[in-house]
GROMACS .gro file of C-alpha atoms in nm:
model
  101
    1MET     CA    1   9.773  10.843  15.271
    2ALA     CA    2   9.485  10.574  15.235
    3LYS     CA    3   9.177  10.533  15.400
    4ARG     CA    4   9.187  10.360  15.718
    5SER     CA    5   8.902  10.168  15.614
    6LYS     CA    6   9.013  10.057  15.290
    7ILE     CA    7   9.327   9.962  15.439
    8VAL     CA    8   9.159   9.770  15.729
    9ALA     CA    9   8.875   9.584  15.452
   10ASN     CA   10   9.225   9.493  15.257
   11GLU     CA   11   9.373   9.329  15.553
   12ARG     CA   12   9.020   9.126  15.598
   13ARG     CA   13   8.982   9.015  15.242
   14LYS     CA   14   9.391   8.842  15.316
   15GLU     CA   15   9.242   8.697  15.631
   16ILE     CA   16   8.927   8.569  15.409
   17VAL     CA   17   9.160   8.429  15.124
   18ALA     CA   18   9.391   8.214  15.374
   19ARG     CA   19   9.070   8.072  15.566
   20TYR     CA   20   8.910   7.940  15.214
   21ALA     CA   21   9.242   7.873  15.032
   22GLU     CA   22   9.248   7.491  15.073
   23GLN     CA   23   8.906   7.482  14.979
   24ARG     CA   24   8.925   7.647  14.695
   25ASP     CA   25   9.205   7.476  14.553
   26ALA     CA   26   9.013   7.132  14.612
   27LEU     CA   27   8.686   7.310  14.423
   28ARG     CA   28   8.901   7.406  14.110
   29ALA     CA   29   9.046   7.084  14.114
   30ALA     CA   30   8.718   6.925  14.060
   31SER     CA   31   8.595   7.104  13.832
   32LYS     CA   32   8.884   7.091  13.587
   33ASP     CA   33   8.913   6.721  13.606
   34VAL     CA   34   8.797   6.547  13.303
   35SER     CA   35   8.828   6.202  13.420
   36LEU     CA   36   8.529   6.280  13.663
   37PRO     CA   37   8.200   6.262  13.542
   38LEU     CA   38   8.019   6.591  13.387
   39GLU     CA   39   7.747   6.606  13.720
   40GLU     CA   40   8.115   6.619  13.939
   41PRO     CA   41   8.257   6.928  13.790
   42MET     CA   42   7.920   7.113  13.748
   43ALA     CA   43   7.837   7.041  14.108
   44ALA     CA   44   8.262   7.156  14.210
   45SER     CA   45   8.186   7.464  14.013
   46ARG     CA   46   7.824   7.561  14.174
   47ALA     CA   47   8.050   7.509  14.530
   48LEU     CA   48   8.341   7.734  14.400
   49ALA     CA   49   8.064   8.022  14.304
   50ARG     CA   50   7.892   7.971  14.636
   51LEU     CA   51   8.269   8.070  14.845
   52PRO     CA   52   8.256   8.445  14.924
   53ARG     CA   53   8.363   8.692  14.693
   54ASP     CA   54   8.665   8.762  14.898
   55SER     CA   55   8.784   8.455  14.875
   56SER     CA   56   8.916   8.469  14.582
   57PRO     CA   57   9.294   8.586  14.565
   58SER     CA   58   9.216   8.830  14.267
   59ARG     CA   59   9.006   9.114  14.558
   60VAL     CA   60   9.332   9.121  14.756
   61ARG     CA   61   9.522   9.478  14.639
   62ARG     CA   62   9.895   9.510  14.678
   63ARG     CA   63   9.937   9.838  14.848
   64ASP     CA   64  10.213  10.026  14.986
   65GLN     CA   65  10.359   9.930  15.310
   66VAL     CA   66  10.428  10.290  15.434
   67ASP     CA   67  10.101  10.446  15.380
   68GLY     CA   68   9.855  10.178  15.177
   69ARG     CA   69   9.806  10.352  14.844
   70PRO     CA   70   9.673  10.087  14.607
   71ARG     CA   71   9.840  10.222  14.297
   72GLY     CA   72  10.186  10.244  14.158
   73HIS     CA   73  10.289   9.933  14.325
   74VAL     CA   74  10.609   9.810  14.352
   75GLY     CA   75  10.667   9.461  14.402
   76LYS     CA   76  11.031   9.422  14.486
   77ALA     CA   77  11.028   9.690  14.768
   78GLY     CA   78  10.667   9.672  14.849
   79LEU     CA   79  10.660  10.040  14.815
   80SER     CA   80  10.429  10.278  14.587
   81ARG     CA   81  10.648  10.456  14.305
   82ILE     CA   82  10.681  10.802  14.512
   83ARG     CA   83  10.783  10.622  14.780
   84PHE     CA   84  11.019  10.393  14.573
   85ARG     CA   85  11.222  10.704  14.453
   86ASP     CA   86  11.202  10.890  14.766
   87ALA     CA   87  11.398  10.595  14.926
   88ALA     CA   88  11.611  10.514  14.621
   89HIS     CA   89  11.724  10.891  14.638
   90ARG     CA   90  11.774  10.862  15.020
   91GLY     CA   91  11.980  10.521  14.961
   92GLU     CA   92  11.759  10.302  15.182
   93LEU     CA   93  11.718  10.036  14.902
   94PRO     CA   94  11.942   9.753  14.891
   95GLY     CA   95  12.082   9.715  14.561
   96ILE     CA   96  11.875  10.010  14.413
   97THR     CA   97  12.095  10.307  14.238
   98THR     CA   98  11.939  10.586  14.065
   99SER     CA   99  12.052  10.686  13.740
  100SER     CA  100  12.191  11.043  13.615
  101TRP     CA  101  12.307  11.186  13.279
   0.00000   0.00000   0.00000
């Protein structure tokens, strides 16, 4: 089980990312637009750098839905590798079969 504070901090980051998503997208588009004069993309780039760090989507961790484990995340199930294996053995994941040979 992950620390509760880490899980809460990740949820806070998700909220900040959602709050700044529109503004961040507009600034990124302006900073990459080659048709604008040089000063405008530079200003957009500086404004992008002034946004909060936690507004970047890359700062959000994918965590296990059950216990918040940050490592070994299996995207289709939303579980860590350990929970995924246990759930697959119990037959709780539709479409997932375990192999044996």
